[in-house]
Amino acid sequence: MGRLFGTNGVRGVVNKELTVTMVARLAASAGSILGKRIAVGRDGRTSSPMMRDAAVSGLLSAGCTVIDMGLLPTPTFQYSIKESGLSGGLMITASHNPPEFNGIKAMAGDGVEVPREMEDRIEEVYFKGGPDLATWEQVGNTVYMDVMGDYVRAVLSRVDVDAIREAGLAVALDPGNGVAALVAPRLARELGCRVFTLNAEIDGTFPGRDSEPRPDNLGGLCSLVKASGADVGVAFDGDGDRAIFVDETGRTQWGDRSFALVVREFMRRNPGSTIATPVSSSKAVSDMVEEFGGEVYWTRVGSVDVSRAMVEHGIELGGEENGGIMYGPHHPIRDGCMAMALILEIMAEEKKSLSALLSELPRYHQQKDSVPCPEERKQEALERLRSGVEAPRVETTDGVKLYYKDGSWILIRPSGTEPVFRLYAEADTPGRAHELLEEHKKSLSDVIRR
Ligand code: MG
């Protein structure tokens, strides 16, 4: 049996790896597992209306009632599923992938992406040819729901709106032609910010930049921050669940820097708390947690793993190095707009610039790379790697993570979406991080070749 679900839902090139026939059958299969009242939402991709219609048809054929929430960010969709007491939802999105891709993220009734075992059950039905279809009189129908206003109010209720308004911050926003354009400017204005925007027209061809925000493609936002004199820049990925921040000097900050800042503030207010984060996260995060007597719950890489750990263990804050922050009091899912509101609140309350706040955090150097490995060789290579490595501490939550005496570490894990192994190294100096990376790239290549 094949696999449909990767690290974050089902993804593929439209009309090649992912067709309307597949989506309709997948939606029907999901409906048979999730329940009778299923929300559907979509991002701004060119193929999303087509895929939305396929998903809706599939769900209706399985006898589900479809609640169509229209064009909206994934976190807005997820929050609205939970708030409306629905059985689950299917979001048509390929998140940050290139424009030729589309995909589906499946949500459970709590608005969190379905757990892995539920993905397996949906796949089982799919690969059997789909569920039993409804009889003609049991075919479902569609109702429409506008959820944007309630969502914005919910985010506002989680931060000190007065303090942020008082601070009179200026923000530069780059939704990258994605659906965050529908919410982020509105939210920032409600928070009393002066708002400058870039790439704020929804366009499924992503003409402004890649829909994955990275330091190397946020030059436009960095320039806008400097030219406008904004206090902060925020870039979102294609479906608005991740946010990357640019400080007032025009420097892009990696996701685990902004996450560590949110962690510090949260730990100050809630000392001794547990924070969930994948094993790929910076030591800056765990340092902040330990400083306030808390604990880190390390998960596998993937937002679903972090979110599900939060739900299962009642953890209130989670985050990833790619700019995903999950704020439990709102909803234990990645939410770019909630992340923006939290950072603005910290800036307002501390009355400090973002660069000053970030300079207070411990500084480590991270480097990443990947090594090609055919899908069918991954498992064997990983096992060999695990049995061959030596380090003072070895952890195998995801792939293999080696901790060294000088505080440096390296993580080597098979990608869930591409035929590669990913390597993440972190150390006090860039030289040491580079050295770790090179050494392990070599040994990994040897293991794969054998
Ligand atoms: Mg995304």
Coordinates of N, CA and C in Angstrom, one line a residue, residues 239-438:
D239 N -0.2 29.6 3.2 CA -1.5 29.4 3.9 C -1.5 30.0 5.3
G240 N -0.5 30.9 5.6 CA -0.7 31.7 6.8 C -0.5 31.1 8.1
D241 N 0.1 29.9 8.1 CA 0.3 29.3 9.5 C 1.7 29.5 10.0
R242 N 2.6 30.1 9.2 CA 3.9 30.4 9.7 C 4.2 31.8 9.5
A243 N 5.0 32.4 10.4 CA 5.4 33.8 10.3 C 6.9 33.9 10.6
I244 N 7.5 34.7 9.8 CA 9.0 34.9 10.0 C 9.1 36.5 10.2
F245 N 9.9 36.8 11.2 CA 10.0 38.2 11.5 C 11.3 38.9 11.1
V246 N 11.2 40.2 10.7 CA 12.3 41.0 10.3 C 12.4 42.1 11.4
D247 N 13.6 42.3 12.0 CA 13.6 43.4 13.0 C 13.7 44.8 12.4
E248 N 13.7 45.8 13.2 CA 13.6 47.2 12.7 C 14.8 47.6 11.9
T249 N 15.9 46.9 12.1 CA 17.1 47.2 11.3 C 17.1 46.5 9.9
G250 N 16.1 45.8 9.7 CA 15.9 45.1 8.3 C 16.6 43.7 8.3
R251 N 16.8 43.1 9.5 CA 17.4 41.8 9.5 C 16.4 40.7 9.7
T252 N 16.4 39.7 8.9 CA 15.5 38.6 9.0 C 15.9 37.7 10.2
Q253 N 15.0 37.3 11.0 CA 15.3 36.4 12.1 C 14.7 35.0 11.9
W254 N 15.5 34.0 12.1 CA 15.0 32.6 12.0 C 13.8 32.4 13.0
G255 N 13.0 31.4 12.6 CA 11.8 31.1 13.4 C 12.1 30.8 14.9
D256 N 13.2 30.1 15.1 CA 13.4 29.8 16.5 C 13.9 30.9 17.4
R257 N 14.4 32.0 16.7 CA 14.7 33.2 17.5 C 13.4 33.9 18.0
S258 N 12.4 34.0 17.1 CA 11.1 34.6 17.5 C 10.4 33.7 18.5
F259 N 10.5 32.4 18.2 CA 9.9 31.5 19.2 C 10.5 31.5 20.5
A260 N 11.8 31.6 20.6 CA 12.5 31.7 21.9 C 12.0 33.0 22.7
L261 N 11.8 34.0 21.9 CA 11.3 35.3 22.6 C 9.9 35.0 23.2
V262 N 9.1 34.4 22.4 CA 7.7 34.1 22.9 C 7.8 33.1 24.1
V263 N 8.7 32.2 24.0 CA 8.9 31.2 25.1 C 9.3 32.0 26.4
R264 N 10.3 32.9 26.2 CA 10.8 33.6 27.4 C 9.6 34.4 28.1
E265 N 8.8 35.1 27.3 CA 7.7 35.8 27.9 C 6.7 34.9 28.6
F266 N 6.4 33.8 27.9 CA 5.5 32.8 28.4 C 6.0 32.2 29.7
M267 N 7.3 31.9 29.8 CA 7.9 31.2 31.0 C 7.9 32.2 32.1
R268 N 8.2 33.5 31.8 CA 8.1 34.5 32.9 C 6.8 34.5 33.6
R269 N 5.7 34.4 32.8 CA 4.4 34.5 33.3 C 3.9 33.1 33.9
N270 N 4.5 32.0 33.4 CA 4.1 30.7 33.8 C 5.3 29.8 34.1
P271 N 6.1 30.2 35.1 CA 7.4 29.5 35.4 C 7.1 28.0 35.6
G272 N 8.0 27.1 35.3 CA 7.8 25.7 35.5 C 7.0 25.0 34.4
S273 N 6.6 25.7 33.4 CA 5.7 25.1 32.4 C 6.5 24.2 31.5
T274 N 5.8 23.3 30.7 CA 6.4 22.5 29.7 C 6.1 23.1 28.4
I275 N 7.1 23.1 27.5 CA 7.0 23.6 26.1 C 7.2 22.5 25.2
A276 N 6.5 22.4 24.1 CA 6.7 21.4 23.1 C 7.4 21.9 21.9
T277 N 8.4 21.2 21.4 CA 9.1 21.7 20.2 C 9.8 20.5 19.6
P278 N 10.0 20.5 18.2 CA 10.7 19.3 17.6 C 12.2 19.3 17.9
V279 N 12.8 18.1 17.8 CA 14.2 18.0 18.1 C 15.1 18.8 17.2
S280 N 14.6 19.5 16.2 CA 15.4 20.3 15.3 C 15.5 21.7 15.9
S281 N 14.8 22.0 17.0 CA 14.8 23.4 17.5 C 16.1 23.8 18.2
S282 N 16.4 25.1 18.2 CA 17.6 25.7 18.8 C 17.7 25.5 20.3
K283 N 18.9 25.4 20.8 CA 19.1 25.4 22.2 C 18.7 26.7 22.9
A284 N 18.6 27.7 22.1 CA 18.0 29.0 22.6 C 16.7 28.8 23.2
V285 N 15.9 27.9 22.6 CA 14.5 27.6 23.1 C 14.6 26.9 24.5
S286 N 15.4 25.8 24.5 CA 15.5 25.0 25.7 C 16.2 25.8 26.8
D287 N 17.1 26.6 26.5 CA 17.8 27.5 27.5 C 16.7 28.4 28.2
M288 N 15.8 28.9 27.4 CA 14.8 29.8 28.0 C 13.9 29.0 28.9
V289 N 13.5 27.8 28.5 CA 12.6 27.0 29.3 C 13.3 26.6 30.6
E290 N 14.6 26.2 30.5 CA 15.3 25.7 31.7 C 15.5 26.9 32.7
E291 N 15.8 28.1 32.1 CA 16.0 29.2 33.0 C 14.8 29.5 33.9
F292 N 13.6 29.1 33.5 CA 12.5 29.4 34.3 C 11.9 28.0 34.9
G293 N 12.8 27.1 35.1 CA 12.5 25.8 35.7 C 11.5 25.0 35.0
G294 N 11.4 25.2 33.7 CA 10.4 24.3 32.9 C 11.1 23.2 32.3
E295 N 10.3 22.5 31.4 CA 10.8 21.3 30.8 C 10.4 21.4 29.3
V296 N 11.3 20.8 28.5 CA 11.0 20.7 27.0 C 10.5 19.3 26.7
Y297 N 9.3 19.3 26.0 CA 8.8 18.0 25.5 C 9.3 18.0 24.0
W298 N 10.3 17.2 23.8 CA 10.8 17.1 22.4 C 9.9 16.2 21.5
T299 N 9.6 16.6 20.3 CA 8.8 15.8 19.5 C 9.5 15.5 18.2
R300 N 8.9 14.7 17.4 CA 9.4 14.5 16.0 C 9.2 15.8 15.2
V301 N 9.9 16.0 14.1 CA 9.8 17.2 13.3 C 8.5 17.1 12.5
G302 N 7.7 18.2 12.6 CA 6.4 18.2 12.0 C 5.4 18.9 12.9
S303 N 4.6 19.8 12.4 CA 3.8 20.6 13.3 C 2.7 19.7 13.9
V304 N 2.3 18.6 13.1 CA 1.2 17.8 13.7 C 1.7 17.1 15.0
D305 N 3.0 16.7 15.0 CA 3.5 16.0 16.2 C 3.5 17.0 17.4
V306 N 3.9 18.2 17.1 CA 3.9 19.2 18.2 C 2.5 19.5 18.7
S307 N 1.6 19.7 17.7 CA 0.2 20.0 18.1 C -0.5 18.9 18.9
R308 N -0.2 17.7 18.4 CA -0.8 16.5 19.0 C -0.2 16.3 20.4
A309 N 1.1 16.6 20.6 CA 1.7 16.4 21.9 C 1.1 17.5 22.9
M310 N 0.8 18.6 22.4 CA 0.2 19.7 23.2 C -1.2 19.3 23.7
V311 N -2.0 18.7 22.7 CA -3.4 18.3 23.1 C -3.3 17.2 24.1
E312 N -2.4 16.2 23.8 CA -2.4 15.0 24.7 C -1.9 15.3 26.1
H313 N -0.9 16.2 26.2 CA -0.3 16.4 27.5 C -0.6 17.8 28.1
G314 N -1.6 18.5 27.5 CA -2.1 19.7 28.0 C -1.0 20.8 28.0
I315 N -0.1 20.8 27.0 CA 1.0 21.8 26.9 C 0.4 23.0 26.3
E316 N 0.8 24.2 26.8 CA 0.2 25.5 26.4 C 0.9 26.2 25.3
L317 N 2.2 25.8 25.1 CA 3.0 26.5 24.1 C 3.9 25.6 23.3
G318 N 3.9 25.8 22.0 CA 4.7 24.9 21.1 C 5.3 25.8 20.0
G319 N 6.3 25.3 19.3 CA 6.8 26.1 18.2 C 7.9 25.3 17.5
E320 N 8.2 25.8 16.2 CA 9.1 25.2 15.4 C 10.1 26.2 14.8
E321 N 11.3 25.7 14.4 CA 12.3 26.6 13.9 C 11.9 27.3 12.5
N322 N 10.9 26.8 11.8 CA 10.5 27.3 10.6 C 9.5 28.5 10.7
G323 N 9.2 28.9 11.9 CA 8.3 30.0 12.1 C 6.9 29.6 12.5
G324 N 6.7 28.4 12.9 CA 5.4 28.0 13.4 C 5.3 28.1 14.9
I325 N 4.3 28.9 15.4 CA 4.2 29.0 16.8 C 2.7 28.6 17.1
M326 N 2.6 27.7 18.2 CA 1.3 27.2 18.6 C 1.0 27.7 20.0
Y327 N 0.0 28.6 20.1 CA -0.3 29.2 21.3 C -1.6 28.5 21.9
G328 N -1.4 27.6 22.8 CA -2.5 26.8 23.3 C -3.7 27.5 23.8
P329 N -3.6 28.6 24.6 CA -4.8 29.3 25.1 C -5.7 29.7 23.9
H330 N -5.1 30.0 22.8 CA -6.0 30.3 21.6 C -6.4 29.0 20.9
H331 N -5.3 28.2 20.5 CA -5.6 26.9 19.8 C -4.2 26.3 19.6
P332 N -4.0 25.0 19.9 CA -2.7 24.4 19.8 C -2.3 24.0 18.4
I333 N -2.4 25.0 17.5 CA -2.0 24.8 16.1 C -1.1 26.0 15.7
R334 N -0.3 25.8 14.6 CA 0.5 26.9 14.1 C -0.4 28.0 13.6
D335 N -0.1 29.2 13.9 CA -0.9 30.3 13.5 C -0.1 31.6 13.4
G336 N 0.2 32.0 12.1 CA 1.0 33.1 11.8 C 0.5 34.4 12.4
C337 N -0.8 34.6 12.4 CA -1.4 35.9 12.9 C -1.3 35.9 14.4
M338 N -1.6 34.8 15.0 CA -1.5 34.8 16.5 C 0.0 35.0 16.9
A339 N 0.9 34.5 16.2 CA 2.3 34.7 16.4 C 2.7 36.2 16.3
M340 N 2.2 36.8 15.3 CA 2.4 38.2 15.1 C 1.8 39.0 16.3
A341 N 0.6 38.7 16.7 CA 0.0 39.4 17.9 C 0.9 39.2 19.1
L342 N 1.4 38.0 19.3 CA 2.2 37.8 20.5 C 3.5 38.6 20.5
I343 N 4.1 38.6 19.4 CA 5.4 39.4 19.2 C 5.1 40.9 19.4
L344 N 4.0 41.4 18.9 CA 3.7 42.8 19.0 C 3.4 43.1 20.5
E345 N 2.8 42.2 21.2 CA 2.5 42.4 22.6 C 3.8 42.4 23.4
I346 N 4.7 41.6 23.1 CA 6.0 41.6 23.8 C 6.7 42.9 23.6
M347 N 6.8 43.4 22.3 CA 7.4 44.7 22.0 C 6.7 45.8 22.7
A348 N 5.4 45.8 22.8 CA 4.7 46.9 23.4 C 4.9 46.9 25.0
E349 N 4.9 45.7 25.5 CA 5.0 45.6 27.0 C 6.4 45.9 27.5
E350 N 7.4 45.4 26.7 CA 8.8 45.6 27.1 C 9.3 47.0 26.7
K351 N 8.5 47.6 25.8 CA 9.0 48.9 25.3 C 10.4 48.9 24.8
K352 N 10.7 47.8 24.0 CA 12.0 47.7 23.4 C 11.9 47.3 22.0
S353 N 12.9 47.6 21.2 CA 12.9 47.3 19.8 C 13.0 45.7 19.7
L354 N 12.6 45.2 18.5 CA 12.7 43.8 18.3 C 14.2 43.3 18.3
S355 N 15.1 44.1 17.7 CA 16.5 43.7 17.7 C 17.1 43.7 19.1
A356 N 16.6 44.7 20.0 CA 17.1 44.7 21.3 C 16.6 43.5 22.1
L357 N 15.3 43.1 21.9 CA 14.8 42.0 22.6 C 15.5 40.7 22.2
L358 N 15.7 40.6 20.9 CA 16.4 39.3 20.4 C 17.8 39.2 20.8
S359 N 18.5 40.4 21.0 CA 19.9 40.4 21.4 C 20.0 39.9 22.9
E360 N 18.9 39.9 23.6 CA 19.0 39.4 25.0 C 19.0 37.8 25.1
L361 N 18.7 37.2 23.9 CA 18.6 35.7 23.9 C 20.0 35.1 23.7
P362 N 20.2 33.9 24.2 CA 21.4 33.2 23.9 C 21.6 33.1 22.4
R363 N 22.8 33.1 21.9 CA 23.1 33.1 20.5 C 23.8 31.9 20.1
Y364 N 23.2 31.1 19.2 CA 23.9 29.9 18.7 C 23.9 30.0 17.2
H365 N 24.7 29.2 16.6 CA 24.8 29.2 15.1 C 24.3 27.9 14.6
Q366 N 23.3 28.0 13.7 CA 22.7 26.8 13.1 C 23.1 26.7 11.6
Q367 N 23.4 25.5 11.2 CA 23.5 25.3 9.7 C 22.8 24.0 9.3
K368 N 22.2 24.1 8.1 CA 21.4 23.0 7.6 C 22.0 22.5 6.3
D369 N 21.7 21.3 6.0 CA 22.1 20.8 4.6 C 21.3 19.5 4.4
S370 N 21.4 18.9 3.2 CA 20.7 17.7 3.0 C 21.6 16.8 2.1
V371 N 21.3 15.5 2.2 CA 22.1 14.5 1.4 C 21.0 13.6 0.7
P372 N 21.1 13.5 -0.6 CA 20.1 12.7 -1.4 C 20.1 11.2 -0.9
C373 N 18.9 10.7 -0.8 CA 18.8 9.2 -0.5 C 17.5 8.7 -1.1
P374 N 17.6 7.7 -1.9 CA 16.3 7.1 -2.4 C 15.4 6.7 -1.3
E375 N 14.1 6.9 -1.5 CA 13.1 6.6 -0.5 C 13.3 5.2 0.1
E376 N 13.5 4.2 -0.8 CA 13.6 2.8 -0.3 C 14.9 2.5 0.5
R377 N 15.8 3.4 0.5 CA 17.1 3.2 1.2 C 17.1 3.8 2.6
K378 N 16.1 4.7 2.8 CA 16.1 5.5 4.0 C 16.1 4.8 5.3
Q379 N 15.2 3.8 5.4 CA 15.1 3.1 6.7 C 16.4 2.3 7.0
E380 N 16.9 1.6 6.1 CA 18.1 0.9 6.3 C 19.3 1.8 6.6
A381 N 19.4 2.9 5.9 CA 20.5 3.9 6.2 C 20.4 4.4 7.6
L382 N 19.1 4.7 8.0 CA 18.9 5.2 9.3 C 19.4 4.2 10.4
E383 N 19.0 3.0 10.2 CA 19.4 2.0 11.2 C 20.9 1.8 11.3
R384 N 21.5 1.8 10.1 CA 23.0 1.7 10.1 C 23.6 2.9 10.8
L385 N 23.1 4.1 10.5 CA 23.6 5.3 11.1 C 23.4 5.2 12.7
R386 N 22.3 4.8 13.1 CA 22.0 4.7 14.6 C 23.0 3.7 15.3
S387 N 23.3 2.6 14.6 CA 24.1 1.7 15.3 C 25.6 2.1 15.2
G388 N 25.9 3.0 14.2 CA 27.3 3.3 14.0 C 27.8 4.6 14.8
V389 N 26.9 5.4 15.2 CA 27.3 6.7 15.8 C 27.8 6.7 17.2
E390 N 28.7 7.6 17.5 CA 29.1 7.7 18.9 C 29.1 9.2 19.3
A391 N 28.5 9.4 20.5 CA 28.5 10.8 21.1 C 28.1 10.6 22.5
P392 N 28.4 11.6 23.4 CA 28.1 11.5 24.8 C 26.6 11.2 25.0
R393 N 25.7 11.8 24.2 CA 24.3 11.5 24.3 C 23.7 11.4 23.0
V394 N 22.9 10.4 22.8 CA 22.3 10.1 21.5 C 20.8 10.0 21.7
E395 N 20.0 10.7 20.9 CA 18.5 10.6 21.0 C 17.9 10.2 19.7
T396 N 16.9 9.4 19.8 CA 16.3 8.9 18.5 C 14.8 9.2 18.4
T397 N 14.4 10.3 18.9 CA 13.0 10.7 18.8 C 12.6 10.8 17.3
D398 N 13.5 11.3 16.5 CA 13.3 11.5 15.1 C 14.7 11.4 14.4
G399 N 14.9 10.4 13.6 CA 16.2 10.2 13.0 C 17.2 9.9 14.1
V400 N 18.3 10.6 14.1 CA 19.3 10.5 15.2 C 19.9 11.8 15.6
K401 N 19.9 12.2 16.9 CA 20.4 13.5 17.3 C 21.6 13.2 18.3
L402 N 22.7 13.8 18.0 CA 23.9 13.6 18.8 C 24.2 14.9 19.5
Y403 N 24.4 14.7 20.8 CA 24.8 15.9 21.7 C 26.2 15.8 22.1
Y404 N 27.0 16.9 22.0 CA 28.4 16.8 22.3 C 28.7 17.7 23.6
K405 N 29.8 17.4 24.2 CA 30.2 18.0 25.5 C 30.2 19.5 25.4
D406 N 30.6 20.1 24.3 CA 30.7 21.6 24.1 C 29.4 22.2 23.9
G407 N 28.3 21.5 24.0 CA 26.9 22.0 23.9 C 26.4 22.0 22.4
S408 N 27.3 21.6 21.5 CA 26.8 21.5 20.1 C 26.0 20.2 19.9
W409 N 25.3 20.2 18.8 CA 24.5 19.0 18.5 C 24.3 18.9 17.0
I410 N 24.0 17.7 16.5 CA 23.6 17.5 15.1 C 22.5 16.6 15.1
L411 N 21.5 16.9 14.2 CA 20.3 16.0 14.0 C 20.4 15.6 12.5
I412 N 20.2 14.2 12.3 CA 20.2 13.7 11.0 C 18.9 12.9 10.9
R413 N 18.0 13.3 9.9 CA 16.7 12.6 9.8 C 16.3 12.5 8.4
P414 N 15.6 11.4 8.1 CA 15.0 11.2 6.7 C 13.9 12.2 6.6
S415 N 13.8 12.9 5.4 CA 12.7 13.9 5.2 C 11.5 13.1 4.9
G416 N 10.3 13.6 5.4 CA 9.0 13.0 5.2 C 8.5 13.4 3.8
T417 N 9.0 14.3 3.1 CA 8.5 14.8 1.9 C 9.4 14.7 0.7
E418 N 10.7 14.6 0.9 CA 11.6 14.5 -0.3 C 12.6 13.4 -0.1
P419 N 13.2 12.9 -1.2 CA 14.1 11.8 -1.1 C 15.5 12.3 -0.6
V420 N 15.5 12.8 0.6 CA 16.8 13.3 1.1 C 16.8 13.0 2.6
F421 N 18.0 13.0 3.2 CA 18.2 13.1 4.6 C 18.5 14.6 4.9
R422 N 17.9 15.1 6.0 CA 18.2 16.5 6.4 C 19.1 16.5 7.6
L423 N 20.1 17.4 7.5 CA 21.0 17.5 8.6 C 20.9 18.9 9.2
Y424 N 20.9 19.0 10.6 CA 20.8 20.3 11.3 C 21.9 20.3 12.3
A425 N 22.8 21.3 12.2 CA 23.8 21.4 13.2 C 23.7 22.7 14.0
E426 N 24.0 22.7 15.3 CA 24.0 23.9 16.0 C 25.2 23.9 17.0
A427 N 25.9 25.1 17.1 CA 27.1 25.2 17.9 C 27.3 26.7 18.4
D428 N 28.2 26.9 19.2 CA 28.5 28.2 19.7 C 29.1 29.1 18.6
T429 N 29.8 28.5 17.6 CA 30.4 29.2 16.5 C 30.0 28.6 15.2
P430 N 30.0 29.5 14.1 CA 29.6 29.0 12.8 C 30.6 27.9 12.4
G431 N 31.9 28.0 12.8 CA 32.9 27.1 12.4 C 32.7 25.7 12.9
R432 N 32.3 25.6 14.1 CA 32.0 24.3 14.7 C 30.7 23.7 14.1
A433 N 29.7 24.5 13.8 CA 28.5 24.0 13.2 C 28.8 23.4 11.8
H434 N 29.7 24.2 11.1 CA 30.0 23.7 9.7 C 30.8 22.4 9.8
E435 N 31.7 22.3 10.8 CA 32.6 21.1 10.9 C 31.7 19.9 11.2
L436 N 30.7 20.1 12.1 CA 29.8 19.0 12.4 C 29.1 18.5 11.2
L437 N 28.6 19.5 10.4 CA 27.8 19.2 9.2 C 28.6 18.4 8.2
E438 N 29.8 18.9 7.9 CA 30.7 18.3 6.9 C 31.0 16.9 7.3

